[in-house]
Amino acid sequence: MSKSKEKMHVDPYEKIYIYISIVVLIVFATAVTVAGFALGIQVPSPSQRVDPNTVAIEGPFSDPGLRELAPGKYELYIRAEAVPWRFYPDKVTVPAGSTVTFYVTSADVQHGFNLQNTNINFMVLPGQVSTLTYTFKEVGEYPFICTEYCGVGHQNMYGVITVE
Ligand code: CUA
């Protein structure tokens, strides 16, 4: 019998690990498939697209800020800009109990938006609008910061939402 026809020797412990690995892969592949197709859990996708070249000149982001839709219901448009590394606006005041839908975009490079002590935390990409809704039940100051390194003034990108 030639050597090549011999059955490959696999250590019994190694065999167990191979079987466990195969089972784990099948479980993960099934979990991802079920989450994606049966439960409809998808990675975030842009809710709106805008032209970063004109976003500061025309459209809602050219006049960013708070808009009252109904009593206690607001839309907040924020434009992030590198040079001079600012959020427009960077100071916003809303009454306690307000529900605010954030629309944030960038006029240039990639920024981030994290509203501290809330679940509002997303990337801000040129050409796309990031959006999330939050209800401010507690009175206080909610600082927000840029969470993506966007140039030498990155650390100057912050603001605050005051709930009173
Ligand atoms: Cu904007 Cu970092």
mmCIF file of N, CA and C in Angstrom, residues 96-144:
data_model
loop_
_atom_site.group_PDB
_atom_site.id
_atom_site.type_symbol
_atom_site.label_atom_id
_atom_site.label_comp_id
_atom_site.label_asym_id
_atom_site.label_seq_id
_atom_site.Cartn_x
_atom_site.Cartn_y
_atom_site.Cartn_z
ATOM 1 N N ALA A 96 -38.631 69.965 29.070
ATOM 2 C CA ALA A 96 -38.616 68.583 29.550
ATOM 3 C C ALA A 96 -39.819 67.829 28.992
ATOM 4 N N GLY A 97 -39.610 66.575 28.654
ATOM 5 C CA GLY A 97 -40.674 65.754 28.094
ATOM 6 C C GLY A 97 -40.729 65.797 26.575
ATOM 7 N N SER A 98 -39.869 66.614 25.961
ATOM 8 C CA SER A 98 -39.895 66.755 24.505
ATOM 9 C C SER A 98 -39.359 65.512 23.812
ATOM 10 N N THR A 99 -39.987 65.204 22.680
ATOM 11 C CA THR A 99 -39.470 64.157 21.803
ATOM 12 C C THR A 99 -38.795 64.843 20.625
ATOM 13 N N VAL A 100 -37.511 64.558 20.467
ATOM 14 C CA VAL A 100 -36.715 65.246 19.446
ATOM 15 C C VAL A 100 -36.186 64.212 18.450
ATOM 16 N N THR A 101 -36.449 64.455 17.167
ATOM 17 C CA THR A 101 -35.853 63.628 16.124
ATOM 18 C C THR A 101 -34.651 64.366 15.559
ATOM 19 N N PHE A 102 -33.495 63.734 15.684
ATOM 20 C CA PHE A 102 -32.240 64.333 15.223
ATOM 21 C C PHE A 102 -32.019 63.988 13.754
ATOM 22 N N TYR A 103 -31.642 65.010 12.984
ATOM 23 C CA TYR A 103 -31.168 64.809 11.612
ATOM 24 C C TYR A 103 -29.805 65.461 11.534
ATOM 25 N N VAL A 104 -28.787 64.657 11.316
ATOM 26 C CA VAL A 104 -27.424 65.197 11.342
ATOM 27 C C VAL A 104 -26.706 64.798 10.061
ATOM 28 N N THR A 105 -26.023 65.777 9.456
ATOM 29 C CA THR A 105 -25.212 65.477 8.279
ATOM 30 C C THR A 105 -23.913 66.258 8.345
ATOM 31 N N SER A 106 -23.019 65.937 7.430
ATOM 32 C CA SER A 106 -21.719 66.591 7.363
ATOM 33 C C SER A 106 -21.604 67.344 6.051
ATOM 34 N N ALA A 107 -20.934 68.506 6.108
ATOM 35 C CA ALA A 107 -20.695 69.272 4.890
ATOM 36 C C ALA A 107 -19.338 68.930 4.282
ATOM 37 N N ASP A 108 -18.581 68.061 4.937
ATOM 38 C CA ASP A 108 -17.236 67.767 4.419
ATOM 39 C C ASP A 108 -16.805 66.331 4.697
ATOM 40 N N VAL A 109 -16.149 66.104 5.834
ATOM 41 C CA VAL A 109 -15.569 64.784 6.093
ATOM 42 C C VAL A 109 -16.450 63.987 7.053
ATOM 43 N N GLN A 110 -15.986 62.805 7.423
ATOM 44 C CA GLN A 110 -16.734 61.961 8.348
ATOM 45 C C GLN A 110 -16.599 62.488 9.769
ATOM 46 N N HIS A 111 -17.739 62.698 10.427
ATOM 47 C CA HIS A 111 -17.767 63.071 11.827
ATOM 48 C C HIS A 111 -18.554 62.004 12.589
ATOM 49 N N GLY A 112 -18.660 62.203 13.898
ATOM 50 C CA GLY A 112 -19.494 61.339 14.726
ATOM 51 C C GLY A 112 -20.396 62.210 15.570
ATOM 52 N N PHE A 113 -21.455 61.614 16.113
ATOM 53 C CA PHE A 113 -22.361 62.361 16.982
ATOM 54 C C PHE A 113 -22.774 61.459 18.128
ATOM 55 N N ASN A 114 -22.343 61.843 19.328
ATOM 56 C CA ASN A 114 -22.698 61.072 20.515
ATOM 57 C C ASN A 114 -23.302 62.021 21.536
ATOM 58 N N LEU A 115 -24.572 61.774 21.855
ATOM 59 C CA LEU A 115 -25.257 62.571 22.869
ATOM 60 C C LEU A 115 -25.133 61.801 24.178
ATOM 61 N N GLN A 116 -24.363 62.368 25.102
ATOM 62 C CA GLN A 116 -23.971 61.590 26.273
ATOM 63 C C GLN A 116 -25.155 61.261 27.175
ATOM 64 N N ASN A 117 -25.078 60.084 27.783
ATOM 65 C CA ASN A 117 -26.110 59.519 28.660
ATOM 66 C C ASN A 117 -27.418 59.201 27.942
ATOM 67 N N THR A 118 -27.347 59.055 26.620
ATOM 68 C CA THR A 118 -28.514 58.603 25.853
ATOM 69 C C THR A 118 -28.031 57.512 24.883
ATOM 70 N N ASN A 119 -28.973 56.948 24.127
ATOM 71 C CA ASN A 119 -28.576 55.952 23.123
ATOM 72 C C ASN A 119 -28.335 56.595 21.753
ATOM 73 N N ILE A 120 -28.239 57.941 21.709
ATOM 74 C CA ILE A 120 -27.967 58.637 20.445
ATOM 75 C C ILE A 120 -26.471 58.601 20.186
ATOM 76 N N ASN A 121 -26.060 57.832 19.207
ATOM 77 C CA ASN A 121 -24.637 57.684 18.906
ATOM 78 C C ASN A 121 -24.536 57.151 17.493
ATOM 79 N N PHE A 122 -24.121 58.013 16.558
ATOM 80 C CA PHE A 122 -24.005 57.541 15.175
ATOM 81 C C PHE A 122 -22.888 58.248 14.435
ATOM 82 N N MET A 123 -22.513 57.690 13.305
ATOM 83 C CA MET A 123 -21.554 58.333 12.428
ATOM 84 C C MET A 123 -22.284 59.395 11.632
ATOM 85 N N VAL A 124 -21.561 60.440 11.262
ATOM 86 C CA VAL A 124 -22.113 61.515 10.445
ATOM 87 C C VAL A 124 -21.294 61.548 9.162
ATOM 88 N N LEU A 125 -21.939 61.170 8.063
ATOM 89 C CA LEU A 125 -21.210 61.003 6.810
ATOM 90 C C LEU A 125 -21.634 62.050 5.795
ATOM 91 N N PRO A 126 -20.681 62.614 5.047
ATOM 92 C CA PRO A 126 -21.062 63.544 3.990
ATOM 93 C C PRO A 126 -21.948 62.835 2.968
ATOM 94 N N GLY A 127 -23.044 63.472 2.595
ATOM 95 C CA GLY A 127 -23.935 62.890 1.587
ATOM 96 C C GLY A 127 -25.065 62.081 2.179
ATOM 97 N N GLN A 128 -24.993 61.813 3.506
ATOM 98 C CA GLN A 128 -26.042 61.023 4.131
ATOM 99 C C GLN A 128 -26.584 61.760 5.354
ATOM 100 N N VAL A 129 -27.816 61.396 5.725
ATOM 101 C CA VAL A 129 -28.431 61.985 6.910
ATOM 102 C C VAL A 129 -28.581 60.877 7.945
ATOM 103 N N SER A 130 -28.032 61.102 9.132
ATOM 104 C CA SER A 130 -28.205 60.156 10.232
ATOM 105 C C SER A 130 -29.352 60.645 11.091
ATOM 106 N N THR A 131 -30.218 59.728 11.506
ATOM 107 C CA THR A 131 -31.387 60.147 12.269
ATOM 108 C C THR A 131 -31.703 59.167 13.391
ATOM 109 N N LEU A 132 -32.113 59.722 14.527
ATOM 110 C CA LEU A 132 -32.606 58.938 15.664
ATOM 111 C C LEU A 132 -33.544 59.837 16.459
ATOM 112 N N THR A 133 -34.443 59.233 17.226
ATOM 113 C CA THR A 133 -35.405 60.000 18.009
ATOM 114 C C THR A 133 -35.180 59.711 19.487
ATOM 115 N N TYR A 134 -35.285 60.765 20.296
ATOM 116 C CA TYR A 134 -35.080 60.598 21.737
ATOM 117 C C TYR A 134 -36.084 61.463 22.485
ATOM 118 N N THR A 135 -36.602 60.934 23.590
ATOM 119 C CA THR A 135 -37.497 61.701 24.457
ATOM 120 C C THR A 135 -36.730 62.112 25.707
ATOM 121 N N PHE A 136 -36.644 63.428 25.934
ATOM 122 C CA PHE A 136 -35.898 63.964 27.077
ATOM 123 C C PHE A 136 -36.825 64.072 28.286
ATOM 124 N N LYS A 137 -36.778 63.053 29.136
ATOM 125 C CA LYS A 137 -37.668 63.036 30.306
ATOM 126 C C LYS A 137 -37.062 63.826 31.457
ATOM 127 N N GLU A 138 -35.726 63.795 31.555
ATOM 128 C CA GLU A 138 -35.045 64.411 32.697
ATOM 129 C C GLU A 138 -34.526 65.799 32.342
ATOM 130 N N VAL A 139 -34.732 66.739 33.276
ATOM 131 C CA VAL A 139 -34.156 68.080 33.148
ATOM 132 C C VAL A 139 -32.642 67.971 33.305
ATOM 133 N N GLY A 140 -31.898 68.757 32.530
ATOM 134 C CA GLY A 140 -30.444 68.740 32.687
ATOM 135 C C GLY A 140 -29.731 69.122 31.416
ATOM 136 N N GLU A 141 -28.418 68.970 31.444
ATOM 137 C CA GLU A 141 -27.588 69.286 30.285
ATOM 138 C C GLU A 141 -27.115 67.988 29.659
ATOM 139 N N TYR A 142 -27.296 67.881 28.352
ATOM 140 C CA TYR A 142 -26.878 66.704 27.605
ATOM 141 C C TYR A 142 -25.787 67.137 26.622
ATOM 142 N N PRO A 143 -24.517 66.930 27.001
ATOM 143 C CA PRO A 143 -23.451 67.318 26.076
ATOM 144 C C PRO A 143 -23.374 66.344 24.902
ATOM 145 N N PHE A 144 -23.025 66.882 23.729
ATOM 146 C CA PHE A 144 -22.749 65.991 22.597
ATOM 147 C C PHE A 144 -21.371 66.301 22.034
#
